[in-house]
Tab-separated table of C-alpha atoms in Angstrom:
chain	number	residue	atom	x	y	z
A	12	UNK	CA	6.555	-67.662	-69.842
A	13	UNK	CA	8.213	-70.047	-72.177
A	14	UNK	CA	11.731	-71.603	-72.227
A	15	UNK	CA	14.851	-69.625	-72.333
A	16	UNK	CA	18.053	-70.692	-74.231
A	17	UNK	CA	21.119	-70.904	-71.608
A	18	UNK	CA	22.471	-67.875	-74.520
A	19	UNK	CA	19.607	-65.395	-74.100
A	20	UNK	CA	20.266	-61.659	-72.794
A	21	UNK	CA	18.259	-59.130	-71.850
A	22	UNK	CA	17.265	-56.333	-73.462
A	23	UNK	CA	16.886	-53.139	-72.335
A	24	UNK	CA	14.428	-50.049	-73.019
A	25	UNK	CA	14.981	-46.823	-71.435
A	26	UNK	CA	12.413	-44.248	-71.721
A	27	UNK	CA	13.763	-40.230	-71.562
A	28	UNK	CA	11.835	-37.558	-71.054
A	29	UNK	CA	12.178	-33.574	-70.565
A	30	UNK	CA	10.857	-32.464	-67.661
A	31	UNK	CA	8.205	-29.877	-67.760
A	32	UNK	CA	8.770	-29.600	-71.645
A	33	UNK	CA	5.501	-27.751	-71.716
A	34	UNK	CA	6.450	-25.029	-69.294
A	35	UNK	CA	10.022	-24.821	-71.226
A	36	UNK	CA	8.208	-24.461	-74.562
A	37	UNK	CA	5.843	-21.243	-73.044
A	38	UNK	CA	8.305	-19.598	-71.465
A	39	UNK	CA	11.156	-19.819	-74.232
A	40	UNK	CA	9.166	-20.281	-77.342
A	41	UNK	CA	9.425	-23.256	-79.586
A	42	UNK	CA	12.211	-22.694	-81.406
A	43	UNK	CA	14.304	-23.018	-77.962
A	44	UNK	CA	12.139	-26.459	-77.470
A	45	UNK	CA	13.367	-27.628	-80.603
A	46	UNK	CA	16.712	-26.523	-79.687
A	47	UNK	CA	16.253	-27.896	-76.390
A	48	UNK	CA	15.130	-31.475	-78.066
A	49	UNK	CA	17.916	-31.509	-80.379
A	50	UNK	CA	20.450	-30.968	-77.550
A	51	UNK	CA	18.904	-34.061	-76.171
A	52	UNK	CA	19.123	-36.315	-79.100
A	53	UNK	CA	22.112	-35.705	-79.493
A	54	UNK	CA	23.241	-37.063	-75.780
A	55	UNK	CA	20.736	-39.779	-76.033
A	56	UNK	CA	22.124	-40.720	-79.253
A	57	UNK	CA	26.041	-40.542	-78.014
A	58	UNK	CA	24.851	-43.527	-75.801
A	59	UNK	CA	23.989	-45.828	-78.649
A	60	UNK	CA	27.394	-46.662	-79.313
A	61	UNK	CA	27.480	-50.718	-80.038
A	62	UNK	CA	25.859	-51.331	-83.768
A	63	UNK	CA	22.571	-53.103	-82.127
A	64	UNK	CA	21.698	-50.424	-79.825
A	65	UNK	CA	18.862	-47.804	-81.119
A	66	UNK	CA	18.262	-44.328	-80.287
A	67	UNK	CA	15.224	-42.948	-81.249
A	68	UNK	CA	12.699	-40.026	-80.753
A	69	UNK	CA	9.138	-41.565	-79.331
A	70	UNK	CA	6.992	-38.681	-79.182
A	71	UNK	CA	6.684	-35.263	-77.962
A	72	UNK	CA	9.509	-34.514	-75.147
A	73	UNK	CA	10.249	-37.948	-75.412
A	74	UNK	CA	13.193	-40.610	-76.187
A	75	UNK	CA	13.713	-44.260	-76.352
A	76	UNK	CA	17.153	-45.798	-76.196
A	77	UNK	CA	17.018	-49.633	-77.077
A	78	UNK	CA	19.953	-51.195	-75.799
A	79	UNK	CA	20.636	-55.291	-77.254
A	80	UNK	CA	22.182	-57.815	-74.537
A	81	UNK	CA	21.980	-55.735	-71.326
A	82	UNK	CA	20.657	-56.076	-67.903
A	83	UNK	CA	19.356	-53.727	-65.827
A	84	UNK	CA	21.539	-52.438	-63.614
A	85	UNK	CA	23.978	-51.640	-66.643
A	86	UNK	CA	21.046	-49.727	-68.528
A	87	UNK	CA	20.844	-48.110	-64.978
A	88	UNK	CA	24.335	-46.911	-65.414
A	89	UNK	CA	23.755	-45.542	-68.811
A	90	UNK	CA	20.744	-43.787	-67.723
A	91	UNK	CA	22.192	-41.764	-65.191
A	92	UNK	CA	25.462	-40.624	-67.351
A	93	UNK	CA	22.678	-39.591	-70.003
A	94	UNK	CA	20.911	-37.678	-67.199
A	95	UNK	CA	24.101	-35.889	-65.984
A	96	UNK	CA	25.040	-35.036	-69.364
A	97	UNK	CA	22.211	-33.199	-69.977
A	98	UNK	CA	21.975	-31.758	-66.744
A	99	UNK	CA	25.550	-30.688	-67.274
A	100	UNK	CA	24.475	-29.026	-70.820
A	101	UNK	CA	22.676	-26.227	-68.486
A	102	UNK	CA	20.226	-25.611	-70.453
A	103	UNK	CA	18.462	-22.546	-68.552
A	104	UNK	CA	14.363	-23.088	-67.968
A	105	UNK	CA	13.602	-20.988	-64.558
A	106	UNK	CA	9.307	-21.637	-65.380
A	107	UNK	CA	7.642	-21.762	-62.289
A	108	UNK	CA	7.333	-25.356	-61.299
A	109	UNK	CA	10.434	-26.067	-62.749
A	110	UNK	CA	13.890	-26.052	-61.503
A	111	UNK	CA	16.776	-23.551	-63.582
A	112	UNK	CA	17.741	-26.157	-65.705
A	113	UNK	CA	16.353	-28.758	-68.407
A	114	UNK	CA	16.479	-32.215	-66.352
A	115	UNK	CA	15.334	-35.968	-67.438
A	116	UNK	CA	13.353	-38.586	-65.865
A	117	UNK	CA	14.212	-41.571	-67.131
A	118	UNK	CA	12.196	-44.915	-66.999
A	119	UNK	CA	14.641	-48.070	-67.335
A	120	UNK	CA	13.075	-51.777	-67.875
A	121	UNK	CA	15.354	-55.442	-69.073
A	122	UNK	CA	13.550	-58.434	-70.055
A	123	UNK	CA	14.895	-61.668	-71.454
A	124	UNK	CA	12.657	-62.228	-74.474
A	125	UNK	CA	11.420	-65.677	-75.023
A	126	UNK	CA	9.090	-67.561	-77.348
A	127	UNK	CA	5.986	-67.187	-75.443
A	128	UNK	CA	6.182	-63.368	-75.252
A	129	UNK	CA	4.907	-62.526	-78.689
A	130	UNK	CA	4.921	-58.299	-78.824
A	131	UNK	CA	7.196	-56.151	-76.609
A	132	UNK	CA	4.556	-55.083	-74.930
A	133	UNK	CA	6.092	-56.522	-71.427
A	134	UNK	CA	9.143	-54.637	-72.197
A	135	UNK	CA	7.560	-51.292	-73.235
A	136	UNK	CA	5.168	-51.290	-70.236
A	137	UNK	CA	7.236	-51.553	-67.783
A	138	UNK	CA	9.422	-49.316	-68.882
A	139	UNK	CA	6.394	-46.767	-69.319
A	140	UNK	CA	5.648	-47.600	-65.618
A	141	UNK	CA	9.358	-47.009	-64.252
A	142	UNK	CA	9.193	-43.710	-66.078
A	143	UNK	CA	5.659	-42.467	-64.612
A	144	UNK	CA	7.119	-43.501	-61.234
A	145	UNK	CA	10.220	-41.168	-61.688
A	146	UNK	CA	8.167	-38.608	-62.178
A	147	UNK	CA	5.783	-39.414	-59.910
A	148	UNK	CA	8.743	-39.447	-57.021
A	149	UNK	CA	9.734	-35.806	-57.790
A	150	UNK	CA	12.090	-35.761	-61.463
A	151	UNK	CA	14.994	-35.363	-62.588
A	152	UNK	CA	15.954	-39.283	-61.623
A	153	UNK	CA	16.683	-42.988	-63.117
A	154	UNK	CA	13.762	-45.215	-61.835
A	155	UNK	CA	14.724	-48.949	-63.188
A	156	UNK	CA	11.632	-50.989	-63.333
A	157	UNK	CA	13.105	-54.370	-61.392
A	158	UNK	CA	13.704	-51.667	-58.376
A	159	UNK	CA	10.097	-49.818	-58.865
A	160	UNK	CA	8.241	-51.546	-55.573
A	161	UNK	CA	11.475	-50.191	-53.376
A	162	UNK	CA	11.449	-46.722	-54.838
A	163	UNK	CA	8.386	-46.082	-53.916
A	164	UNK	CA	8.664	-48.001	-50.380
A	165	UNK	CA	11.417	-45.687	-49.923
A	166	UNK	CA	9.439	-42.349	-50.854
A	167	UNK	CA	6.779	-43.557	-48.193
A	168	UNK	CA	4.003	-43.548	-51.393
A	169	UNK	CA	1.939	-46.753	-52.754
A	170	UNK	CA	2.077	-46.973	-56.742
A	171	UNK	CA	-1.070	-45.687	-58.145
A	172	UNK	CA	-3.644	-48.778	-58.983
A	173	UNK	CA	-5.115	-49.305	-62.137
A	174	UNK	CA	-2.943	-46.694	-63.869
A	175	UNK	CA	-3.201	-46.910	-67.505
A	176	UNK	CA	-0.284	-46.513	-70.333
A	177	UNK	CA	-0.206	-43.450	-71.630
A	178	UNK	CA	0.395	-44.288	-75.034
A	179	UNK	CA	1.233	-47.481	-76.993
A	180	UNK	CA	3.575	-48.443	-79.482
């Protein structure tokens, strides 16, 4: 890793995605997905609110919210209200497997970009990662990449080795 200037910030990636969108699409038809999605963007979008910060759809059930000159933990924070307010929308789902209501996982990574980095492909990995842990650990939770190690020490279960991304940028 190359030199930082003393005014670098982090930047932060979350990753948002529907739980069990598949399940919610079979058993209410895709017109409620898209409904469903919609009602999503929108609180994932309310959460861009500074003129840097990008909300964007990434693919399939999924969201990324880019968030300009922020660590971590404060991505962390934003996470979780964007979680809550979409757990608050009560959106019904009641598929087997799933619980009664739409829920996120969200997978939350900060990196200080520098020189030597080249690609964001740091950032977006280990953002994918925090994301496949959350729902690896069970859904409907904020899993911030700097904390990964300690989620799953806490959950009693190893990461899985060797896992590949699921998709790239």
């Amino acid at each position: 890793m190359g030199p930082r200037p003393a005014d670098a910030e982090a930047m932060a990636l979350l990753f948002v995605d529907v739980d069990h969108f598949k399940l919610f699409n079979d058993r209410h038809g895709h017109q409620s997905g898209d409904e469903c999605l919609r009602a999503v963007a929108d609180v994932v979008s309310r959460h861009a609110v500074r003129p840097l910060d990008l909300a964007s759809r990434y693919g399939g059930e999924e969201f990324a919210l880019i968030l300009p000159d922020m660590d971590c933990d404060a991505a962390c924070a934003i996470a979780e209200e964007i979680r809550r307010a979409v757990m608050a929308l009560r959106i019904a789902h009641g598929a087997v497997g799933a619980g009664d209501h739409v829920t996120l996982s969200v997978g939350v990574a900060s990196h200080i970009p520098t020189e030597a980095d080249g690609s964001p492909d740091r950032l977006l990995g280990a953002a994918d990662e925090a994301l496949y842990a959350a729902k690896r650990l069970g859904r409907n939770r904020v899993i911030c990449a700097e904390r990964l190690l300690a989620e799953f020490a806490c959950h009693g279960r190893e990461p899985v080795p060797g896992r590949t991304p699921r998709k790239s940028a």
